[in-house]
GROMACS .gro file of C-alpha atoms in nm:
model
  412
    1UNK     CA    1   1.594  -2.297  -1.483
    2UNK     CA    2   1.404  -2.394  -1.808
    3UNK     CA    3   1.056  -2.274  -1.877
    4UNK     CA    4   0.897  -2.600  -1.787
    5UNK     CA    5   1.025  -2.618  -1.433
    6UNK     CA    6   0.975  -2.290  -1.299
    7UNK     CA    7   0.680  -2.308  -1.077
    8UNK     CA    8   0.328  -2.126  -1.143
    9UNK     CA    9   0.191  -1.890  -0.961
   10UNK     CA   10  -0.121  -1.728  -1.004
   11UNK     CA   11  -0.163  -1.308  -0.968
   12UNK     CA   12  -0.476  -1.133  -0.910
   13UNK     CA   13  -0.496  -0.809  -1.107
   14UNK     CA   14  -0.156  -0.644  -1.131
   15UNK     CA   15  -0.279  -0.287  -1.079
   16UNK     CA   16  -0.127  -0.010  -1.275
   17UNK     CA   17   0.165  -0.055  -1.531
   18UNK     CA   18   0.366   0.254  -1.389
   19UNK     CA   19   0.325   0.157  -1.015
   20UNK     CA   20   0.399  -0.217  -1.020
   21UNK     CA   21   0.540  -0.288  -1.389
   22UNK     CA   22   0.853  -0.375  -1.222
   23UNK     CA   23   0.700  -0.676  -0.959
   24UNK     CA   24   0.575  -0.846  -1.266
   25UNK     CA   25   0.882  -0.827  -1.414
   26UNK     CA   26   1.125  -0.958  -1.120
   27UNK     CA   27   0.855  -1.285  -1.065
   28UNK     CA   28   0.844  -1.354  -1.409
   29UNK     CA   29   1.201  -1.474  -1.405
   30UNK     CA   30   1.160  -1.717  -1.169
   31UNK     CA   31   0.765  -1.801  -1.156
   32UNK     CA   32   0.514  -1.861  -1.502
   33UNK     CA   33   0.274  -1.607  -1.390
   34UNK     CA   34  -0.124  -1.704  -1.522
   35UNK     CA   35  -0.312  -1.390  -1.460
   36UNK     CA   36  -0.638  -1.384  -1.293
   37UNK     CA   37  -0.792  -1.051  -1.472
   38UNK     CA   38  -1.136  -0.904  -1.597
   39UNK     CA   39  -1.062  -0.790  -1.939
   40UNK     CA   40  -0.748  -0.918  -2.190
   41UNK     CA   41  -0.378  -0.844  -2.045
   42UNK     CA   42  -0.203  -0.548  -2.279
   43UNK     CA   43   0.161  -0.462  -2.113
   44UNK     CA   44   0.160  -0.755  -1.892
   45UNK     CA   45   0.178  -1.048  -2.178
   46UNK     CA   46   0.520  -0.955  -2.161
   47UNK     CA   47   0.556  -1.148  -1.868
   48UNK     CA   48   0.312  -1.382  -1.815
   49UNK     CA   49   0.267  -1.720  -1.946
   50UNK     CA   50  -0.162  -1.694  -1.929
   51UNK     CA   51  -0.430  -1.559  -1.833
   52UNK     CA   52  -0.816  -1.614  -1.734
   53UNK     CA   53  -1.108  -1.339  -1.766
   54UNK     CA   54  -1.339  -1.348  -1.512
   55UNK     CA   55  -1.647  -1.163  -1.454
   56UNK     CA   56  -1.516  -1.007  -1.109
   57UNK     CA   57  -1.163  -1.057  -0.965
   58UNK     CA   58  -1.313  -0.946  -0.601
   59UNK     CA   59  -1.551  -1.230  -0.634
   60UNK     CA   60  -1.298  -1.500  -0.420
   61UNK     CA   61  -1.532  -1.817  -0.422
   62UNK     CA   62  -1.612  -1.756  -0.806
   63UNK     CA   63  -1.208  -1.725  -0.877
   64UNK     CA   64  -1.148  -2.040  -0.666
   65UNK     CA   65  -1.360  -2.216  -0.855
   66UNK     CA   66  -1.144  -2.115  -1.204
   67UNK     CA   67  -0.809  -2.188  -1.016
   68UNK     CA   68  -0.967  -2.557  -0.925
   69UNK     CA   69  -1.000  -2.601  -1.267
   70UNK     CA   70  -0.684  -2.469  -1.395
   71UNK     CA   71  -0.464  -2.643  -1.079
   72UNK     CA   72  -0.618  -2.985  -1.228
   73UNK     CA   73  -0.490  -2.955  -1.539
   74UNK     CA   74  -0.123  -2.886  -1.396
   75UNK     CA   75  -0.017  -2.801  -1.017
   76UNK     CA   76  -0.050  -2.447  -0.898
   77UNK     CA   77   0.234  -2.338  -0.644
   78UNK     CA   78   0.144  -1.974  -0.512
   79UNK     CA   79  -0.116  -1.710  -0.486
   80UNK     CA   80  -0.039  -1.389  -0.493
   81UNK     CA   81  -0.249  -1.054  -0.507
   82UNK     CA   82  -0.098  -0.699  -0.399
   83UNK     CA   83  -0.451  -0.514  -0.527
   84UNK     CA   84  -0.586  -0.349  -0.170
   85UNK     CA   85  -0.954  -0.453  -0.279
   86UNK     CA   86  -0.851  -0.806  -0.401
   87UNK     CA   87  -0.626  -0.946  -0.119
   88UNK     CA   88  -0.948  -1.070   0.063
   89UNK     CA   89  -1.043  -1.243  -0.262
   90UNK     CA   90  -0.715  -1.387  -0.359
   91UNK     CA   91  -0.718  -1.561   0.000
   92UNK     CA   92  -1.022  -1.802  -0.088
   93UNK     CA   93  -0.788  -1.855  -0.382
   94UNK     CA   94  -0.511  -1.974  -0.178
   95UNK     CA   95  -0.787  -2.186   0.044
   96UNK     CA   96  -0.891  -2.383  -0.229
   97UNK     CA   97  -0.586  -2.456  -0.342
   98UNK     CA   98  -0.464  -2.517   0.003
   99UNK     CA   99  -0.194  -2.317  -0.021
  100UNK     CA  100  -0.012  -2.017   0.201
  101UNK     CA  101  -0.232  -1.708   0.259
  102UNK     CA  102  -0.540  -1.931   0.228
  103UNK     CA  103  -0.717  -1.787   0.542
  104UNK     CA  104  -0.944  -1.540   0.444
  105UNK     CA  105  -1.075  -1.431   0.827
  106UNK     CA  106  -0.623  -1.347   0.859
  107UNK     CA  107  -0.685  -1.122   0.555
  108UNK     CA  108  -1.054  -0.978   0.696
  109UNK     CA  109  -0.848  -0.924   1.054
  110UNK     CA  110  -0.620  -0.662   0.793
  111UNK     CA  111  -0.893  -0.544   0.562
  112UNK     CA  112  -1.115  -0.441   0.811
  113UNK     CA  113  -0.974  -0.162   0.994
  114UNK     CA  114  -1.210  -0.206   1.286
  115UNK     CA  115  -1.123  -0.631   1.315
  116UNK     CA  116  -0.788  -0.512   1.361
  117UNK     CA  117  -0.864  -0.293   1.624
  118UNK     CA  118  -1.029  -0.545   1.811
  119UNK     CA  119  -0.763  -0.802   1.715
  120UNK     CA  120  -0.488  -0.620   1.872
  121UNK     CA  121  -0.661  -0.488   2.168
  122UNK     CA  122  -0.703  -0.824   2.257
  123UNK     CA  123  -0.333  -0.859   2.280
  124UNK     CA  124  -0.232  -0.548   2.435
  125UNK     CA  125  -0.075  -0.464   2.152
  126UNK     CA  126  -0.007  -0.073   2.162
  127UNK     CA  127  -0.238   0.165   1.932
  128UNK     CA  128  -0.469   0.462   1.911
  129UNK     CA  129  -0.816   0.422   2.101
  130UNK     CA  130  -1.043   0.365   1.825
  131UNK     CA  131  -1.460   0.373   1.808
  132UNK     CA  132  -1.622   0.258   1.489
  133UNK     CA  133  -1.937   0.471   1.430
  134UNK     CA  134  -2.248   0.519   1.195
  135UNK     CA  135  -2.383   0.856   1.221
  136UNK     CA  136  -2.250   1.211   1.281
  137UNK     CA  137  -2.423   1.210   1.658
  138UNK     CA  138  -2.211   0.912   1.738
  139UNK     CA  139  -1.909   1.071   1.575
  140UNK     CA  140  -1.962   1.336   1.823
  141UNK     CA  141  -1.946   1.099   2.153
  142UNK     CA  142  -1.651   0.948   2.060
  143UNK     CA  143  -1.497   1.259   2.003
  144UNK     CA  144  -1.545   1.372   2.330
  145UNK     CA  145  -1.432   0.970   2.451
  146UNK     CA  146  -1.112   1.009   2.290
  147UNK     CA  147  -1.036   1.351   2.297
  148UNK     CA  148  -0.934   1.635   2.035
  149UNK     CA  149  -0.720   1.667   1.816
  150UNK     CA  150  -0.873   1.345   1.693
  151UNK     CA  151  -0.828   1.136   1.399
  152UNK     CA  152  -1.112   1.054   1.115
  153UNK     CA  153  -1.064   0.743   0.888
  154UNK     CA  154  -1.290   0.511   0.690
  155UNK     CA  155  -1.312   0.189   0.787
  156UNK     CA  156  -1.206  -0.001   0.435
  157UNK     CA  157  -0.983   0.201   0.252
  158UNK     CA  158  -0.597   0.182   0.246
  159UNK     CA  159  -0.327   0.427   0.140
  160UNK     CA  160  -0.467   0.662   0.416
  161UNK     CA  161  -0.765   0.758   0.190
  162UNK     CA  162  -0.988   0.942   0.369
  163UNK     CA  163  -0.821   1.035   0.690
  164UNK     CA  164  -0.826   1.382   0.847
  165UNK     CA  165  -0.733   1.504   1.161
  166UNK     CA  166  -1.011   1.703   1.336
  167UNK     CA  167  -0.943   1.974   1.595
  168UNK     CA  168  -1.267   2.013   1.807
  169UNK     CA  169  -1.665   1.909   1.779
  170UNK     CA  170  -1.716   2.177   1.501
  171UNK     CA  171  -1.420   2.012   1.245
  172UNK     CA  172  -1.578   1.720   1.349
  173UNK     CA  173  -1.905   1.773   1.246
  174UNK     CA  174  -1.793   1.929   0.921
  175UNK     CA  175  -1.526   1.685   0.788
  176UNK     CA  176  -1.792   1.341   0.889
  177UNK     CA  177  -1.956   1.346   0.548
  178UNK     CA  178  -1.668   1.373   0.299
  179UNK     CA  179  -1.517   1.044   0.540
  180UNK     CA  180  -1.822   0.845   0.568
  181UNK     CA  181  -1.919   0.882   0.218
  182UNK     CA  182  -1.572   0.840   0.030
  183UNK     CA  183  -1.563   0.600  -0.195
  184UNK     CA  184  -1.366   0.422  -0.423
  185UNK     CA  185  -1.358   0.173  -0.670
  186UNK     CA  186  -1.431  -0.196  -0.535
  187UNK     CA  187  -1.327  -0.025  -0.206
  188UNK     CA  188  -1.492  -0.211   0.088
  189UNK     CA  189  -1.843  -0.114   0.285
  190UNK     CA  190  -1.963  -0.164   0.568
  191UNK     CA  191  -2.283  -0.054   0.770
  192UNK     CA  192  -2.073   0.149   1.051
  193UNK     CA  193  -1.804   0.275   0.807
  194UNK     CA  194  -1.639   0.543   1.009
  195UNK     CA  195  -1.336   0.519   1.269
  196UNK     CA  196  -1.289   0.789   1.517
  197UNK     CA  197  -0.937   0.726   1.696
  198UNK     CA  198  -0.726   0.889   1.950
  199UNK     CA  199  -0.450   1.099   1.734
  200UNK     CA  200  -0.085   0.988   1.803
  201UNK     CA  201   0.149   1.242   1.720
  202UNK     CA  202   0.533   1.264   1.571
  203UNK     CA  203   0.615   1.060   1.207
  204UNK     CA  204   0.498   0.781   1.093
  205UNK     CA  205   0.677   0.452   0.934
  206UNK     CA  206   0.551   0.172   0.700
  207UNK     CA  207   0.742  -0.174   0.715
  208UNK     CA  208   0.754  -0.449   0.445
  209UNK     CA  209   0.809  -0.764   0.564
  210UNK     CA  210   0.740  -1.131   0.507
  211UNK     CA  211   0.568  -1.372   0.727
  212UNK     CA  212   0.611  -1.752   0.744
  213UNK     CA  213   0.484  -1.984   1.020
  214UNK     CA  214   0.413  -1.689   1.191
  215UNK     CA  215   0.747  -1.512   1.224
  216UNK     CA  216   0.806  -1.174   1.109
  217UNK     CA  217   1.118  -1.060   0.892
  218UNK     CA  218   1.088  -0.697   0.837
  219UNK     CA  219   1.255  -0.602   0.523
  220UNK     CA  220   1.200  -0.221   0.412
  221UNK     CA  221   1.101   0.035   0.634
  222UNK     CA  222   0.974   0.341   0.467
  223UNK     CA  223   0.938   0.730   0.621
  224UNK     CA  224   0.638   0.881   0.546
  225UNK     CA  225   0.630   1.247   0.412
  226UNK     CA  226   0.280   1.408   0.442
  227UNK     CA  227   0.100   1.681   0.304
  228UNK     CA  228  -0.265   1.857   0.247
  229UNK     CA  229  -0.304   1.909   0.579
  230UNK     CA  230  -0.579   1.833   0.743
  231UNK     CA  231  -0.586   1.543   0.513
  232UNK     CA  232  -0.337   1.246   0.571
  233UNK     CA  233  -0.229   1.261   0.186
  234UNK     CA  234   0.090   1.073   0.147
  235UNK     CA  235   0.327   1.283  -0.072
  236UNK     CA  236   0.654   1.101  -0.059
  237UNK     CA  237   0.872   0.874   0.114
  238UNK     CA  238   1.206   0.759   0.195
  239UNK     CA  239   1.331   0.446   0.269
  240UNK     CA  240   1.728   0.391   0.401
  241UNK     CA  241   1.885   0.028   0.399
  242UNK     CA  242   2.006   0.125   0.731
  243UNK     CA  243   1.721   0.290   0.908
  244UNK     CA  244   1.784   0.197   1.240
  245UNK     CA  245   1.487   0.088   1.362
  246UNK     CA  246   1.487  -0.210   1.156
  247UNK     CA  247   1.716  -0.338   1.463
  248UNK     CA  248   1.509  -0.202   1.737
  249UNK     CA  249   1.424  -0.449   1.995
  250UNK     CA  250   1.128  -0.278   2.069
  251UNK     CA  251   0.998  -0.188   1.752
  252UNK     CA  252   1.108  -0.551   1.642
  253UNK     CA  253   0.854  -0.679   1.910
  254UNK     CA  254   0.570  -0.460   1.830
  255UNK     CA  255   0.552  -0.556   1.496
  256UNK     CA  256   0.602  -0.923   1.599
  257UNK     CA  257   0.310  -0.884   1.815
  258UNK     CA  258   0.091  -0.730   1.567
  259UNK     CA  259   0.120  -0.985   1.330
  260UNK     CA  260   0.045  -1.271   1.627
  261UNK     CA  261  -0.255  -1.064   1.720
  262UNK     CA  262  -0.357  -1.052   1.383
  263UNK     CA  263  -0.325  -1.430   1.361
  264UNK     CA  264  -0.081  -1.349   1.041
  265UNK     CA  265   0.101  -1.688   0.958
  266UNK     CA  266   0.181  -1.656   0.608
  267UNK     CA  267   0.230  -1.378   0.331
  268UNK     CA  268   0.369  -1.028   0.270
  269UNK     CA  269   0.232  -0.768   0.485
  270UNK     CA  270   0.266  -0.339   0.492
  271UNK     CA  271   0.267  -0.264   0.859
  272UNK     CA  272   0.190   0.188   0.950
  273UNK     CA  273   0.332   0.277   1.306
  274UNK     CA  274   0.350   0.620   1.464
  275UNK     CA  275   0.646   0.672   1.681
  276UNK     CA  276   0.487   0.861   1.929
  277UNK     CA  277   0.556   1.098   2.234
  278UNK     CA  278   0.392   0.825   2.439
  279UNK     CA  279   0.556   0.499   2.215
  280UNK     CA  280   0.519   0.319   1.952
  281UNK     CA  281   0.135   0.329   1.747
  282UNK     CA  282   0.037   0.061   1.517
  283UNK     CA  283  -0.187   0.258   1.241
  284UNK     CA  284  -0.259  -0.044   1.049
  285UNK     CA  285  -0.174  -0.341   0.865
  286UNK     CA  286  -0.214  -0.427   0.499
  287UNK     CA  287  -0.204  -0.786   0.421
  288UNK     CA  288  -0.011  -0.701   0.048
  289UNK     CA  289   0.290  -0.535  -0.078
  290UNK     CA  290   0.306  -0.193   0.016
  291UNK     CA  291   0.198   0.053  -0.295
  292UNK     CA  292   0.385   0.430  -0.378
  293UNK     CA  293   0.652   0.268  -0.473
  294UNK     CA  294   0.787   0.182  -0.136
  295UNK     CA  295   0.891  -0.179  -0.239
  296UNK     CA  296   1.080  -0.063  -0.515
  297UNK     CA  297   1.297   0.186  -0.312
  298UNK     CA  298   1.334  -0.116  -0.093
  299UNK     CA  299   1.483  -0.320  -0.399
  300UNK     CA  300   1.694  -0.025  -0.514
  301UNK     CA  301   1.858   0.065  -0.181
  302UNK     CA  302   1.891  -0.287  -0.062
  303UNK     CA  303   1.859  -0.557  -0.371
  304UNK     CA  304   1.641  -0.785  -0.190
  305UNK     CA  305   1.370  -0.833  -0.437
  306UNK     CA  306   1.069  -0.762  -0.299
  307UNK     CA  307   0.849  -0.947  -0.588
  308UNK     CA  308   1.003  -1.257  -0.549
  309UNK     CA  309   1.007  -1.278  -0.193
  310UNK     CA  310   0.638  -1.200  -0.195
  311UNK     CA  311   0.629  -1.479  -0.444
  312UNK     CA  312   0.839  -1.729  -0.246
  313UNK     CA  313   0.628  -1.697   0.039
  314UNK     CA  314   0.299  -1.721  -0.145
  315UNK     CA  315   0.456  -2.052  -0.282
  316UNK     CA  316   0.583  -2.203   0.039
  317UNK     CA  317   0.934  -2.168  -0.058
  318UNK     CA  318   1.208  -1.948   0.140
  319UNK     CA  319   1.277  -1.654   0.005
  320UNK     CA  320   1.650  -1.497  -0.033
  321UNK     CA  321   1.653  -1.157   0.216
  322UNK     CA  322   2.046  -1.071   0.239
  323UNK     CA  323   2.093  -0.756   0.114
  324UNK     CA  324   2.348  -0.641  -0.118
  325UNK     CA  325   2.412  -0.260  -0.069
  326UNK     CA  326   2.299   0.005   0.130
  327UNK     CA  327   2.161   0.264   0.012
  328UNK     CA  328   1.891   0.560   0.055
  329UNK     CA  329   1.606   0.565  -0.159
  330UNK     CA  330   1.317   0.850  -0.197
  331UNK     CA  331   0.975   0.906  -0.377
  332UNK     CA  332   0.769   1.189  -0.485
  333UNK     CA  333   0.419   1.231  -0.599
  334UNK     CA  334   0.312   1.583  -0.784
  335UNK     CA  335   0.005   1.730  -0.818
  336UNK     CA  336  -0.189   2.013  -0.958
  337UNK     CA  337  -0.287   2.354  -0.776
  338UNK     CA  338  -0.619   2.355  -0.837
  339UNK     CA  339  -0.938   2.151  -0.835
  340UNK     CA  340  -1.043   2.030  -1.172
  341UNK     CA  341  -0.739   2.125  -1.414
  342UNK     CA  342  -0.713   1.992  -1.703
  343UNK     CA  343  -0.403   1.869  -1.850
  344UNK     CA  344  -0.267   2.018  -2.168
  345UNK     CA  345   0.073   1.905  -2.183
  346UNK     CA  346   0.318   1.747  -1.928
  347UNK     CA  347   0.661   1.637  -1.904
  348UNK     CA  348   0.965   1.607  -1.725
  349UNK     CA  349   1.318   1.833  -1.836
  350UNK     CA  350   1.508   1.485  -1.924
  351UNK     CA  351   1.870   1.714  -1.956
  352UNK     CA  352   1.806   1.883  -1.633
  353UNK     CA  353   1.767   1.601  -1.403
  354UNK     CA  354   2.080   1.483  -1.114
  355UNK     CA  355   2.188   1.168  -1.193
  356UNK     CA  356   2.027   1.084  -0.825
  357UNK     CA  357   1.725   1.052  -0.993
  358UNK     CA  358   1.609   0.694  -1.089
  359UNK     CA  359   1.328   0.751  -1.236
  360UNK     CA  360   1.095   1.059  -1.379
  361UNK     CA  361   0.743   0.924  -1.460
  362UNK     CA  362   0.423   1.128  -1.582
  363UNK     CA  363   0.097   0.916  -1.466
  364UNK     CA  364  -0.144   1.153  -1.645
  365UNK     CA  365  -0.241   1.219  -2.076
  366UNK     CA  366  -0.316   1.559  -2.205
  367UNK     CA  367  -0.663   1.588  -2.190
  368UNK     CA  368  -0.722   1.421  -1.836
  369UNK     CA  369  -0.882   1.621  -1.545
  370UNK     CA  370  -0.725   1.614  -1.186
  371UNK     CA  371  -0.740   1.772  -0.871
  372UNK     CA  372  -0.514   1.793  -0.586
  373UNK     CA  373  -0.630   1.671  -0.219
  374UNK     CA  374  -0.886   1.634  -0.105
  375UNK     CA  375  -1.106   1.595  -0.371
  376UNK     CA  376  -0.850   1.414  -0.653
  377UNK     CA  377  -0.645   1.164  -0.360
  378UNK     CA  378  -0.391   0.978  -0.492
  379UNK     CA  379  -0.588   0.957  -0.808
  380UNK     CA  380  -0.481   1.350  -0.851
  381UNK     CA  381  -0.125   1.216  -0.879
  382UNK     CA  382  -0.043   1.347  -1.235
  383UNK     CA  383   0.383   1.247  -1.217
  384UNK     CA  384   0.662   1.103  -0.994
  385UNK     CA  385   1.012   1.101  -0.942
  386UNK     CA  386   1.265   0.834  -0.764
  387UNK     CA  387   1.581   0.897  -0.648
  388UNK     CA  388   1.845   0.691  -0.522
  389UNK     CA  389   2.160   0.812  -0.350
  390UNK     CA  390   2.397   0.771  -0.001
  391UNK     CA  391   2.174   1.005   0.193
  392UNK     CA  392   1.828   1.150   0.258
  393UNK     CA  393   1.950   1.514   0.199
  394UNK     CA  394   2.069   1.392  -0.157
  395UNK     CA  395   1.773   1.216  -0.217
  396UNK     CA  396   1.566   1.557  -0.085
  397UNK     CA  397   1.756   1.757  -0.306
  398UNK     CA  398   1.731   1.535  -0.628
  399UNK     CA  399   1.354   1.517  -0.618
  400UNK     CA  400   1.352   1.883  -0.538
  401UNK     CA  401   1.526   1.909  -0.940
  402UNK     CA  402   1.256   1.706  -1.074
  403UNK     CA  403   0.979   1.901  -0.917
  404UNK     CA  404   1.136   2.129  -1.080
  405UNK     CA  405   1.176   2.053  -1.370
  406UNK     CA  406   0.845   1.922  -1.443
  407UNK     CA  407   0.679   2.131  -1.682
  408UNK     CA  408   0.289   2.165  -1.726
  409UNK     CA  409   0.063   2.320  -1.944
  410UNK     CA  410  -0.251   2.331  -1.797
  411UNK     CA  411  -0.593   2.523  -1.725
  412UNK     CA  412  -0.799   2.529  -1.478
   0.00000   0.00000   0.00000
């Protein structure tokens, strides 16, 4: 396929190089990517064909506006945005154009923890009892509505920022600030920011999967591995090309049934279920890519290629979903032991590492400042390691060498 013919797609933000380097890099050999961005590309000219800076890349009736202009000098086929605080944006993008994903109230159904609440209650769909609140005082009541242990969240973030699990009144009362009042970069606001929810117990998944016309084709499904307890911090996660449940009727239907709810026809979507003691629990539902790397382990242990099914869909085109191997795939995020440490030097042991291990990244320069959960989140992330083998216990044990053998000067 020459230059000339491959279709153009346009990306909103690309996020950071060492988390999603490689989506760039699978669309760009099928797609001309032109960048929607705020400030001039640096590692992504690599792989993109051009660029516009605009004032605000959350701003979706502004960007439209650009993309009009640039879709009349040659046709546009896709949008595509995997940016948590830019999906809603990207969507009057895709309006505009008239093309896939351009609903923005689908995307607001996702982004808004509390819409989707509503949405699937409306369908029966199965998930925790949830009360949006404002103030500590109504915290309190719906504690006591939907009973202890009970689950804190924010209302707007993803990548379970925020969320604690709270044991009686008294944790309730003393955890409510630090939820209501976390914050994050172009994160979304609203006036009753807080979710108190029933907890479901046992482990949680994540599942990747495309949506067109409505139907749902899970493709990755991802086991969480938590940590920082009370907080919800996601430390890891493994993914296996085999996981049974990606045949499970039930679990099949539930996430087929979410996505109806939702009124999700068209795009890429990260679906969070519990599997409970009482069933199945849909968490939430991001309207993007999943982040931590989880799409990647899906490519590695599979070879479906998550970026250019994303891309596929976003372009109206169908995307190619048979896997090629089968394979186990695992992730791990490090951290510092103590609030505010500053980084003096930081690497990995290159000789030391299993040949299980895929990749050994440090996220963090001498001279930064991090903290562990809860005050540094997954912005206290300072490396991680991916591992791919035949089974989780390999996996386990080749990220438990990297740990290892990451070495860091620091003080605190």
């Amino acid at each position: 396929m020459t230059t000339e013919s491959r279709p153009l797609i346009l990306v909103v933000a690309t996020g950071m190089r060492h988390y999603r380097e490689y989506l760039l890099r699978s669309i760009a050999t099928e797609y001309r990517i032109h960048l929607l961005v705020t400030a001039e590309p640096g590692w992504e000219q690599e792989y993109v064909t051009g660029w516009t800076v605009v004032a605000d890349t959350t701003d979706g009736p502004a960007m439209a506006a650009v993309a009009l202009e640039l879709a009349a000098r040659e046709p546009v086929h896709g949008v595509l945005c995997w940016d948590e605080a830019r999906i809603l944006a990207a969507s009057y993008v895709s309006e505009a154009l008239g093309l896939p994903g351009g609903d923005p109230e689908m995307v607001r159904r996702c982004r808004d923890k509390h819409r989707t609440r509503v949405a699937l209650d409306a369908l029966g769909v199965p998930q925790p009892r949830s009360l949006a609140v404002a103030t500590l005082e109504e915290a309190l009541r719906a504690g006591e509505e939907v009973g202890y242990p009970a689950i804190l969240k924010p209302r707007g973030l993803g990548g379970s920022l925020g969320v604690i699990r709270v044991e009686d009144p008294s944790e309730l009362a003393e955890r409510f600030a630090f939820v209501r009042e976390l914050t994050v970069p172009d994160g979304a606001t609203y006036e009753i920011p807080v979710l108190v929810e029933e907890f479901a117990d046992g482990p949680e998944v994540s599942v990747d999967a495309v949506v067109q016309g409505g139907v749902v084709t899970p493709l990755f499904l991802g086991r969480k591995v938590l940590g920082y307890e009370p907080y919800c911090e996601e430390v890891g996660h493994f993914v296996d090309a085999q996981d049974a449940l990606l045949q499970d009727a039930e679990f099949c239907r539930v996430l087929q049934d979410t996505h109806t709810a939702l009124g999700f026809t068209d795009g890429f979507t990260h679906t969070e279920i519990k599997l409970s003691s009482r069933g199945l629990r849909v968490i939430e539902v991001n309207a993007r890519l999943g982040g931590d790397m989880i799409p990647y382990l899906g490519l590695l242990t599979t070879g479906i290629n998550p970026g250019l099914a994303a891309a596929a869909v976003a372009c109206g085109r169908t995307p190619a979903l048979a896997p090629e191997r089968k394979l186990v795939g695992g992730v791990r995020f490090f951290y510092v032991a103590e609030d505010d440490t500053v980084i003096e030097s930081i690497e990995f042991d290159e000789a030391g590492l299993p040949p299980e291990i895929d990749r050994a990244v440090v996220v963090v320069a001498p001279g930064a400042t991090v903290s562990p959960p809860p005050k540094g989140t997954l912005w206290g992330r300072i490396a991680y390691a991916t591992a791919l083998s035949e089974t989780v216990e390999e996996c386990r044990a080749a990220l438990d060498a990297a740990e290892a053998g990451l070495k860091v000067r620091a003080t605190a």
